[in-house]
């Protein structure tokens, strides 16, 4: 008698789901021992990886960077499949370009590097201290009673001001401090894009030191991040990945009372789909985003029946999950010899603000070509600004950017900057309101910790005691994805 293969269903065809499928299918003997299936709610594979094209250039609507190449599994795949070189231009092909950046205040005042660098160095030193990469004799500021990254950074800026007695020629002390605050806020906005937090006051200070980066340079993938996904999926047989199969409910049996229908034992997990169909599974690997899990544990959701264990729901509730969106702008042809600069944007406090610049632009740090000679610009938005951009029409976005460009470049270009750098087309990501994601990536919020990431990773049913003589129950629901990794959360390699 041939025993029935255990049914393993993976929910989600993003990096985590396809890595799991690839591993299970290619591990010696597994494909003969398991009945494997990947169900994806959308009409494409890739999840929060979505390579596209705009203005003739390759761009990334979602995940963009390989964060450190030494030891990165993503880098190894990209290298193995020869995706790191391309004849077609791609986003950030020549790096971040910060070495060519100009820092400009919203009134067109260009800030000299000698004025910006002390604040840049201060910010980097404070972040290194928070990540335990650097501990100074003075530990500026004192680390006691610091709850969030945001409060730590602001204490550091206050300490810097207390020790700074030098003025700058042509600037009174109040004006100097106002500009320094704007520069510091610009670096805070850049940090927000790394974390997805709407405000750095939301980031837990003690958890920051656990976050790890791979050594080496950070690079983008010449042939697109999607090439890595396609490589993972290429070994799977046709039909194993099912698109347009959105799971609406996962019924599981924590007490191991197997459902009996027509006298036959059914596998313990029952999946319900949006089209009304069902599927039974022995084991389910859930790789949906933390945003979807947050919605799924609400009382009105019913995504899990019975509800997940309290240790799991509490971890999901405490962890942070934010929104990061990118806006791409295609410029009309620019006169020969003129390039759009790499802009670092410094915005003033409320009393000095230019009313023409919309509020949703004011915590955006950079506006620059996606590579040196491109006519496509990119800007990053986080939190409430990212959600606002999702609601705006193309004309509103073009108008907001055009007025910002005009204000910033009023002194550095003799002609009218708004007419010289005219935006003709817009493309934006919309991760916040996409029901399959409801955001971009996770962070460890205040009152959360790495323990919550570990709790999210733990499979169910949970074994109650390691000293029990009773065999542990077969695992029904397993969890994977960036929000389940204690030290590499928020990344594709995580």
Short mmCIF file of C-alpha atoms in Angstrom, two decimals:
data_model
loop_
_atom_site.label_atom_id
_atom_site.label_comp_id
_atom_site.label_asym_id
_atom_site.label_seq_id
_atom_site.Cartn_x
_atom_site.Cartn_y
_atom_site.Cartn_z
CA UNK A 1 0.00 0.00 0.00
CA UNK A 2 1.42 3.40 -1.02
CA UNK A 3 1.14 5.98 1.74
CA UNK A 4 -0.32 9.36 0.82
CA UNK A 5 2.19 12.19 0.43
CA UNK A 6 1.84 14.99 3.00
CA UNK A 7 0.36 18.10 1.36
CA UNK A 8 2.45 21.25 1.87
CA UNK A 9 0.89 24.55 0.78
CA UNK A 10 2.95 27.75 0.69
CA UNK A 11 0.93 30.97 0.81
CA UNK A 12 2.65 33.72 -1.17
CA UNK A 13 4.98 33.64 -4.19
CA UNK A 14 7.41 36.30 -3.01
CA UNK A 15 11.02 35.83 -1.95
CA UNK A 16 10.18 33.80 1.18
CA UNK A 17 7.53 31.63 -0.45
CA UNK A 18 9.56 30.78 -3.53
CA UNK A 19 12.72 30.18 -1.51
CA UNK A 20 10.77 27.70 0.63
CA UNK A 21 9.34 26.02 -2.45
CA UNK A 22 12.73 25.90 -4.14
CA UNK A 23 14.36 24.40 -1.06
CA UNK A 24 11.66 21.77 -0.53
CA UNK A 25 11.57 20.79 -4.20
CA UNK A 26 15.32 20.61 -4.77
CA UNK A 27 16.36 18.96 -1.50
CA UNK A 28 17.23 15.33 -2.20
CA UNK A 29 14.15 13.16 -2.08
CA UNK A 30 11.73 15.88 -0.95
CA UNK A 31 9.87 16.27 -4.23
CA UNK A 32 9.10 12.54 -4.16
CA UNK A 33 7.95 12.66 -0.54
CA UNK A 34 5.79 15.80 -0.57
CA UNK A 35 2.78 17.09 -2.49
CA UNK A 36 3.89 20.71 -2.85
CA UNK A 37 1.87 23.74 -3.93
CA UNK A 38 2.35 27.55 -3.90
CA UNK A 39 -0.78 29.73 -3.89
CA UNK A 40 -0.46 33.42 -4.72
CA UNK A 41 -3.26 35.93 -4.35
CA UNK A 42 -1.99 38.23 -7.09
CA UNK A 43 -1.46 37.77 -10.80
CA UNK A 44 2.36 37.74 -10.70
CA UNK A 45 5.20 36.22 -8.72
CA UNK A 46 7.65 38.33 -6.73
CA UNK A 47 5.60 39.83 -3.92
CA UNK A 48 7.29 43.02 -2.74
CA UNK A 49 9.83 42.58 -5.54
CA UNK A 50 8.51 44.13 -8.74
CA UNK A 51 10.96 45.07 -11.48
CA UNK A 52 9.53 47.37 -14.14
CA UNK A 53 10.59 49.86 -16.83
CA UNK A 54 10.09 53.63 -17.06
CA UNK A 55 11.43 56.05 -19.63
CA UNK A 56 13.48 53.27 -21.21
CA UNK A 57 15.29 52.46 -17.96
CA UNK A 58 14.94 49.44 -15.69
CA UNK A 59 13.52 50.38 -12.28
CA UNK A 60 12.40 48.65 -9.10
CA UNK A 61 8.93 49.41 -7.78
CA UNK A 62 9.74 47.49 -4.61
CA UNK A 63 12.91 45.93 -3.21
CA UNK A 64 15.94 47.67 -4.68
CA UNK A 65 19.21 46.95 -2.89
CA UNK A 66 21.40 44.00 -2.05
CA UNK A 67 22.43 45.15 1.43
CA UNK A 68 26.06 44.04 1.56
CA UNK A 69 27.48 41.47 -0.84
CA UNK A 70 29.70 39.43 1.49
CA UNK A 71 27.67 36.42 2.57
CA UNK A 72 24.39 37.59 1.04
CA UNK A 73 22.37 34.72 -0.44
CA UNK A 74 20.68 37.18 -2.81
CA UNK A 75 24.03 38.35 -4.14
CA UNK A 76 25.12 34.74 -4.68
CA UNK A 77 22.02 33.94 -6.73
CA UNK A 78 22.37 37.14 -8.78
CA UNK A 79 26.02 36.36 -9.39
CA UNK A 80 25.31 32.74 -10.33
CA UNK A 81 22.68 33.70 -12.92
CA UNK A 82 24.76 36.57 -14.33
CA UNK A 83 22.24 39.25 -13.34
CA UNK A 84 24.79 41.80 -12.16
CA UNK A 85 25.63 43.09 -15.66
CA UNK A 86 23.30 44.48 -18.29
CA UNK A 87 23.45 46.49 -21.50
CA UNK A 88 20.20 48.24 -20.54
CA UNK A 89 20.49 51.11 -18.02
CA UNK A 90 19.07 50.41 -14.57
CA UNK A 91 18.21 52.19 -11.36
CA UNK A 92 21.24 53.27 -9.28
CA UNK A 93 23.63 51.60 -11.72
CA UNK A 94 26.34 54.07 -10.68
CA UNK A 95 25.65 53.98 -6.95
CA UNK A 96 23.99 56.52 -4.72
CA UNK A 97 25.84 59.51 -6.17
CA UNK A 98 26.10 61.22 -2.76
CA UNK A 99 29.63 62.34 -3.63
CA UNK A 100 28.09 64.65 -6.24
CA UNK A 101 25.18 65.80 -4.07
CA UNK A 102 24.36 69.41 -3.48
CA UNK A 103 22.45 70.32 -0.35
CA UNK A 104 19.90 73.06 -0.90
CA UNK A 105 17.44 74.74 1.44
CA UNK A 106 13.92 75.36 0.20
CA UNK A 107 14.62 79.06 -0.43
CA UNK A 108 17.37 78.13 -2.88
CA UNK A 109 20.20 78.66 -0.42
CA UNK A 110 22.99 76.20 -1.35
CA UNK A 111 24.68 74.88 1.78
CA UNK A 112 28.43 74.46 1.66
CA UNK A 113 29.76 70.98 2.43
CA UNK A 114 31.77 72.41 5.33
CA UNK A 115 28.44 73.37 6.91
CA UNK A 116 26.68 70.07 6.15
CA UNK A 117 29.48 67.64 7.05
CA UNK A 118 29.57 68.29 10.83
CA UNK A 119 25.85 67.47 11.06
CA UNK A 120 26.28 64.46 8.76
CA UNK A 121 29.17 63.20 10.90
CA UNK A 122 27.17 63.77 14.09
CA UNK A 123 24.18 61.85 12.74
CA UNK A 124 26.33 58.93 11.57
CA UNK A 125 28.17 58.81 14.89
CA UNK A 126 24.89 58.72 16.80
CA UNK A 127 23.53 55.91 14.61
CA UNK A 128 26.77 53.97 15.07
CA UNK A 129 26.45 54.36 18.84
CA UNK A 130 22.83 53.19 18.76
CA UNK A 131 23.86 50.15 16.72
CA UNK A 132 26.80 49.50 19.07
CA UNK A 133 29.24 49.97 16.17
CA UNK A 134 30.83 52.81 18.10
CA UNK A 135 30.97 53.60 21.81
CA UNK A 136 32.66 56.82 22.82
CA UNK A 137 34.16 57.72 26.18
CA UNK A 138 31.41 60.24 26.74
CA UNK A 139 28.62 58.18 25.17
CA UNK A 140 27.01 61.33 23.78
CA UNK A 141 24.21 61.48 24.75
CA UNK A 142 23.92 59.35 27.89
CA UNK A 143 22.13 56.13 27.04
CA UNK A 144 20.06 55.87 30.22
CA UNK A 145 16.30 56.33 29.90
CA UNK A 146 16.44 56.40 26.11
CA UNK A 147 13.43 54.58 24.67
CA UNK A 148 13.46 55.37 20.96
CA UNK A 149 15.97 56.03 18.21
CA UNK A 150 14.26 59.36 17.61
CA UNK A 151 14.67 60.58 21.19
CA UNK A 152 18.30 59.41 21.24
CA UNK A 153 19.10 61.33 18.07
CA UNK A 154 17.48 64.50 19.35
CA UNK A 155 19.36 64.25 22.64
CA UNK A 156 22.54 63.99 20.59
CA UNK A 157 21.67 67.09 18.58
CA UNK A 158 20.92 69.03 21.78
CA UNK A 159 24.27 67.96 23.24
CA UNK A 160 26.00 69.10 20.05
CA UNK A 161 24.33 72.49 20.28
CA UNK A 162 25.27 72.83 23.96
CA UNK A 163 28.94 72.35 23.06
CA UNK A 164 28.90 74.43 19.87
CA UNK A 165 29.81 78.06 20.37
CA UNK A 166 31.18 78.87 16.91
CA UNK A 167 29.18 80.87 14.44
CA UNK A 168 29.34 80.84 10.67
CA UNK A 169 30.29 83.93 8.71
CA UNK A 170 27.15 85.64 7.44
CA UNK A 171 24.79 83.60 9.66
CA UNK A 172 23.46 84.56 13.06
CA UNK A 173 23.19 81.83 15.68
CA UNK A 174 19.42 81.40 15.28
CA UNK A 175 19.65 81.04 11.49
CA UNK A 176 22.58 78.63 11.82
CA UNK A 177 20.67 76.46 14.27
CA UNK A 178 17.55 76.47 12.09
CA UNK A 179 19.56 75.24 9.09
CA UNK A 180 21.34 72.61 11.19
CA UNK A 181 17.98 71.35 12.42
CA UNK A 182 16.79 71.11 8.81
CA UNK A 183 19.91 69.18 7.79
CA UNK A 184 19.54 66.83 10.76
CA UNK A 185 15.87 66.28 9.85
CA UNK A 186 16.96 65.45 6.30
CA UNK A 187 19.20 62.65 7.59
CA UNK A 188 16.36 61.47 9.84
CA UNK A 189 14.15 61.22 6.74
CA UNK A 190 16.78 59.12 4.98
CA UNK A 191 16.90 56.84 8.02
CA UNK A 192 13.11 56.52 7.90
CA UNK A 193 13.34 55.07 4.38
CA UNK A 194 15.69 52.38 5.73
CA UNK A 195 13.27 51.45 8.51
CA UNK A 196 9.77 52.21 7.08
CA UNK A 197 8.83 53.95 10.36
CA UNK A 198 6.64 57.04 10.01
CA UNK A 199 8.65 58.63 12.81
CA UNK A 200 11.95 57.53 14.38
CA UNK A 201 10.26 57.98 17.76
CA UNK A 202 8.51 54.70 16.89
CA UNK A 203 11.79 52.72 16.66
CA UNK A 204 12.86 50.84 19.78
CA UNK A 205 16.33 51.95 20.88
CA UNK A 206 17.44 48.68 22.48
CA UNK A 207 16.50 46.58 19.45
CA UNK A 208 18.57 48.63 17.01
CA UNK A 209 21.86 47.02 18.05
CA UNK A 210 20.59 43.57 17.02
CA UNK A 211 20.01 44.52 13.39
CA UNK A 212 22.76 43.16 11.12
CA UNK A 213 24.12 44.14 7.73
CA UNK A 214 26.26 42.00 5.47
CA UNK A 215 29.75 43.42 4.92
CA UNK A 216 30.71 44.97 1.61
CA UNK A 217 29.11 47.39 -0.80
CA UNK A 218 25.38 47.82 -1.37
CA UNK A 219 24.38 47.34 -5.00
CA UNK A 220 21.37 47.08 -7.26
CA UNK A 221 20.78 44.22 -9.69
CA UNK A 222 21.46 45.13 -13.31
CA UNK A 223 18.93 42.73 -14.81
CA UNK A 224 16.39 43.47 -12.11
CA UNK A 225 15.50 41.95 -8.75
CA UNK A 226 12.85 39.90 -10.49
CA UNK A 227 15.60 37.86 -12.17
CA UNK A 228 16.43 36.38 -8.74
CA UNK A 229 12.78 35.47 -8.19
CA UNK A 230 12.51 33.92 -11.64
CA UNK A 231 15.61 31.86 -10.93
CA UNK A 232 14.10 30.47 -7.73
CA UNK A 233 10.87 29.62 -9.55
CA UNK A 234 12.56 28.12 -12.62
CA UNK A 235 13.18 24.73 -11.02
CA UNK A 236 9.51 24.26 -10.08
CA UNK A 237 7.31 22.29 -12.50
CA UNK A 238 4.44 24.00 -14.36
CA UNK A 239 1.29 24.25 -12.26
CA UNK A 240 3.04 24.13 -8.90
CA UNK A 241 2.57 27.91 -8.55
CA UNK A 242 -1.10 28.91 -8.73
CA UNK A 243 -1.75 32.63 -9.35
CA UNK A 244 -4.98 34.45 -8.50
CA UNK A 245 -5.56 32.20 -5.48
CA UNK A 246 -6.16 34.55 -2.58
CA UNK A 247 -6.56 32.79 0.77
CA UNK A 248 -9.34 34.29 2.89
CA UNK A 249 -9.41 31.87 5.83
CA UNK A 250 -7.08 29.28 7.37
CA UNK A 251 -8.82 26.70 9.56
CA UNK A 252 -6.47 24.72 11.75
CA UNK A 253 -6.80 22.30 14.66
CA UNK A 254 -4.65 23.14 17.67
CA UNK A 255 -6.25 20.32 19.67
CA UNK A 256 -5.46 17.76 16.95
CA UNK A 257 -9.11 16.73 16.59
CA UNK A 258 -8.96 15.80 12.92
CA UNK A 259 -11.98 16.63 10.84
CA UNK A 260 -13.84 13.60 9.54
CA UNK A 261 -15.86 13.82 6.34
CA UNK A 262 -17.62 10.80 4.80
CA UNK A 263 -15.74 8.54 7.17
CA UNK A 264 -12.29 9.71 5.99
CA UNK A 265 -9.74 11.60 8.01
CA UNK A 266 -8.94 14.96 6.43
CA UNK A 267 -5.63 16.80 6.76
CA UNK A 268 -5.69 19.22 9.70
CA UNK A 269 -5.59 22.53 7.78
CA UNK A 270 -8.40 23.76 5.56
CA UNK A 271 -7.78 26.75 3.28
CA UNK A 272 -10.63 28.88 1.96
CA UNK A 273 -10.08 30.97 -1.19
CA UNK A 274 -11.70 34.16 -2.43
CA UNK A 275 -13.39 32.27 -5.28
CA UNK A 276 -15.17 29.98 -2.79
CA UNK A 277 -12.95 26.94 -3.35
CA UNK A 278 -11.18 25.08 -0.55
CA UNK A 279 -7.96 23.07 -0.21
CA UNK A 280 -6.76 20.75 2.53
CA UNK A 281 -3.16 20.64 3.71
CA UNK A 282 -1.05 18.84 6.26
CA UNK A 283 1.33 21.79 6.57
CA UNK A 284 0.94 25.43 5.51
CA UNK A 285 3.82 27.92 5.26
CA UNK A 286 2.45 31.45 5.62
CA UNK A 287 4.69 34.07 3.96
CA UNK A 288 2.26 36.99 3.75
CA UNK A 289 3.45 40.40 4.96
CA UNK A 290 3.25 41.52 8.57
CA UNK A 291 0.71 44.09 7.38
CA UNK A 292 -1.60 41.34 6.15
CA UNK A 293 -1.09 39.43 9.42
CA UNK A 294 -1.98 42.56 11.41
CA UNK A 295 -5.23 42.82 9.51
CA UNK A 296 -5.75 39.06 9.73
CA UNK A 297 -5.76 38.95 13.54
CA UNK A 298 -8.48 41.58 13.86
CA UNK A 299 -11.74 40.26 15.27
CA UNK A 300 -13.64 41.19 12.09
CA UNK A 301 -11.14 39.41 9.83
CA UNK A 302 -11.47 35.74 10.69
CA UNK A 303 -8.33 34.92 8.71
CA UNK A 304 -7.39 32.28 11.27
CA UNK A 305 -9.97 29.94 12.76
CA UNK A 306 -9.52 29.37 15.62
CA UNK A 307 -7.59 32.62 16.22
CA UNK A 308 -3.82 32.39 16.53
CA UNK A 309 -2.34 31.77 19.96
CA UNK A 310 -2.03 34.87 22.15
CA UNK A 311 1.80 34.84 22.10
CA UNK A 312 1.60 35.10 18.32
CA UNK A 313 -1.07 37.81 18.11
CA UNK A 314 0.67 39.91 20.76
CA UNK A 315 3.93 39.79 18.81
CA UNK A 316 2.15 40.73 15.57
CA UNK A 317 0.45 43.64 17.33
CA UNK A 318 3.62 45.02 18.93
CA UNK A 319 5.90 44.85 15.88
CA UNK A 320 5.93 47.79 13.50
CA UNK A 321 5.11 47.68 9.81
CA UNK A 322 5.46 50.79 7.68
CA UNK A 323 4.93 52.10 4.17
CA UNK A 324 7.71 53.17 1.80
CA UNK A 325 6.83 54.35 -1.70
CA UNK A 326 8.91 55.55 -4.60
CA UNK A 327 7.93 58.23 -7.10
CA UNK A 328 9.61 58.25 -10.51
CA UNK A 329 9.45 61.40 -12.65
CA UNK A 330 10.32 61.51 -16.35
CA UNK A 331 11.63 64.88 -17.46
CA UNK A 332 11.20 66.35 -20.91
CA UNK A 333 14.50 66.50 -22.83
CA UNK A 334 17.03 68.75 -21.06
CA UNK A 335 19.30 71.16 -23.01
CA UNK A 336 22.74 69.75 -23.83
CA UNK A 337 25.33 70.24 -21.14
CA UNK A 338 22.78 70.50 -18.32
CA UNK A 339 22.10 67.70 -15.87
CA UNK A 340 19.61 67.53 -13.06
CA UNK A 341 21.65 67.56 -9.84
CA UNK A 342 21.61 65.04 -7.00
CA UNK A 343 19.56 67.13 -4.57
CA UNK A 344 19.63 66.77 -0.82
CA UNK A 345 16.66 68.85 0.31
CA UNK A 346 16.60 70.86 3.52
CA UNK A 347 13.18 72.13 4.57
CA UNK A 348 12.59 74.92 7.07
CA UNK A 349 10.58 74.96 10.25
CA UNK A 350 6.96 76.06 10.09
CA UNK A 351 7.52 79.83 10.45
CA UNK A 352 9.91 79.97 7.46
CA UNK A 353 8.19 77.57 5.05
CA UNK A 354 7.52 78.34 1.42
CA UNK A 355 3.73 77.89 1.06
CA UNK A 356 4.12 76.65 -2.54
CA UNK A 357 5.80 73.41 -1.40
CA UNK A 358 3.14 70.82 -0.42
CA UNK A 359 3.28 69.22 3.01
CA UNK A 360 3.83 65.73 1.61
CA UNK A 361 7.18 66.81 0.13
CA UNK A 362 8.59 68.11 3.39
CA UNK A 363 10.03 64.93 4.86
CA UNK A 364 11.45 63.73 1.55
CA UNK A 365 15.24 63.95 1.67
CA UNK A 366 16.44 63.38 -1.89
CA UNK A 367 15.49 64.06 -5.47
CA UNK A 368 17.92 62.82 -8.10
CA UNK A 369 18.34 61.01 -11.41
CA UNK A 370 18.18 57.23 -11.07
CA UNK A 371 21.69 57.26 -12.55
CA UNK A 372 23.99 60.01 -13.75
CA UNK A 373 22.74 60.57 -17.30
CA UNK A 374 19.10 59.58 -16.88
CA UNK A 375 16.11 61.86 -17.48
CA UNK A 376 14.19 59.86 -14.86
CA UNK A 377 14.23 61.20 -11.30
CA UNK A 378 13.43 59.33 -8.11
CA UNK A 379 12.21 60.37 -4.68
CA UNK A 380 11.33 58.22 -1.66
CA UNK A 381 8.32 58.69 0.64
CA UNK A 382 7.67 57.11 4.02
CA UNK A 383 4.74 56.86 6.42
CA UNK A 384 1.86 59.32 6.16
CA UNK A 385 3.49 61.08 3.19
CA UNK A 386 3.77 57.76 1.36
CA UNK A 387 0.09 57.08 1.96
CA UNK A 388 -0.84 60.60 0.84
CA UNK A 389 1.07 60.18 -2.44
CA UNK A 390 -0.99 57.06 -3.14
CA UNK A 391 -4.16 59.20 -3.12
CA UNK A 392 -2.82 61.93 -5.44
CA UNK A 393 -3.36 62.11 -9.16
CA UNK A 394 -0.43 62.47 -11.55
CA UNK A 395 -1.09 66.18 -12.15
CA UNK A 396 -1.06 66.92 -8.41
CA UNK A 397 2.24 65.08 -8.03
CA UNK A 398 3.77 66.88 -11.04
CA UNK A 399 2.62 70.24 -9.70
CA UNK A 400 4.02 69.57 -6.22
CA UNK A 401 7.40 68.45 -7.55
CA UNK A 402 7.59 71.29 -10.07
CA UNK A 403 7.05 73.93 -7.40
CA UNK A 404 9.59 72.25 -5.13
CA UNK A 405 12.19 72.10 -7.90
CA UNK A 406 11.58 75.77 -8.71
CA UNK A 407 12.05 76.80 -5.05
CA UNK A 408 15.20 74.75 -4.54
CA UNK A 409 16.98 75.66 -7.77
CA UNK A 410 15.98 79.32 -7.95
CA UNK A 411 19.54 80.51 -7.21
CA UNK A 412 21.61 77.80 -8.88
CA UNK A 413 20.09 78.04 -12.39
CA UNK A 414 19.92 81.32 -14.26
CA UNK A 415 16.88 80.23 -16.26
CA UNK A 416 13.56 79.25 -14.76
CA UNK A 417 14.21 75.83 -13.19
CA UNK A 418 10.56 74.82 -13.37
CA UNK A 419 10.48 75.21 -17.15
CA UNK A 420 14.00 73.83 -17.68
CA UNK A 421 13.26 70.68 -15.69
CA UNK A 422 9.71 69.97 -16.79
CA UNK A 423 8.06 66.75 -15.59
CA UNK A 424 6.05 64.99 -18.29
CA UNK A 425 5.22 61.63 -16.71
CA UNK A 426 4.91 60.01 -13.26
CA UNK A 427 5.08 56.46 -11.96
CA UNK A 428 4.59 55.61 -8.28
CA UNK A 429 4.45 52.52 -6.11
CA UNK A 430 1.39 51.98 -3.93
CA UNK A 431 2.31 49.40 -1.29
CA UNK A 432 0.20 50.87 1.52
CA UNK A 433 -3.23 50.32 0.03
CA UNK A 434 -2.48 47.12 -1.87
CA UNK A 435 -4.57 44.50 -0.01
CA UNK A 436 -1.95 41.82 -0.70
CA UNK A 437 0.73 43.73 1.24
CA UNK A 438 -0.71 46.71 3.23
CA UNK A 439 2.76 48.19 3.58
CA UNK A 440 6.41 47.63 2.78
CA UNK A 441 8.51 46.11 5.56
CA UNK A 442 8.77 45.61 9.29
CA UNK A 443 10.62 47.33 12.12
CA UNK A 444 10.96 46.76 15.85
CA UNK A 445 8.66 49.32 17.42
CA UNK A 446 8.74 50.84 20.90
CA UNK A 447 7.74 48.20 23.51
CA UNK A 448 8.57 45.44 21.03
CA UNK A 449 11.82 43.48 20.77
CA UNK A 450 13.64 40.80 18.86
CA UNK A 451 11.71 38.29 20.96
CA UNK A 452 8.59 39.27 19.01
CA UNK A 453 10.32 38.48 15.72
CA UNK A 454 11.23 35.08 17.14
CA UNK A 455 7.66 34.57 18.33
CA UNK A 456 6.34 35.38 14.86
CA UNK A 457 8.70 32.78 13.40
CA UNK A 458 7.53 30.01 15.75
CA UNK A 459 5.33 27.34 14.11
CA UNK A 460 1.95 26.13 15.41
CA UNK A 461 0.75 24.18 17.29
CA UNK A 462 3.30 25.20 19.88
CA UNK A 463 4.87 22.45 21.94
CA UNK A 464 3.93 23.28 25.52
CA UNK A 465 6.82 21.61 27.34
CA UNK A 466 10.21 20.34 26.24
CA UNK A 467 10.09 17.83 29.12
CA UNK A 468 6.83 16.22 28.00
CA UNK A 469 6.94 12.53 27.13
CA UNK A 470 4.23 13.11 24.56
CA UNK A 471 5.41 13.50 20.98
CA UNK A 472 4.99 17.07 19.72
CA UNK A 473 1.99 17.58 17.44
CA UNK A 474 2.66 17.75 13.69
CA UNK A 475 3.30 21.33 12.62
CA UNK A 476 0.27 22.77 10.82
CA UNK A 477 1.06 26.47 10.32
CA UNK A 478 4.61 27.71 9.77
CA UNK A 479 5.70 31.30 9.17
CA UNK A 480 8.40 32.77 6.93
CA UNK A 481 9.34 36.18 5.60
CA UNK A 482 11.41 39.21 6.53
CA UNK A 483 9.38 39.87 9.70
CA UNK A 484 10.37 36.47 11.11
CA UNK A 485 14.14 37.12 11.17
CA UNK A 486 15.56 38.60 14.36
CA UNK A 487 18.63 40.23 12.84
CA UNK A 488 17.83 40.65 9.12
CA UNK A 489 14.21 41.83 9.20
CA UNK A 490 13.08 44.34 6.51
CA UNK A 491 15.32 42.80 3.83
CA UNK A 492 14.91 40.39 0.93
CA UNK A 493 17.71 38.22 2.24
CA UNK A 494 15.89 38.09 5.60
#
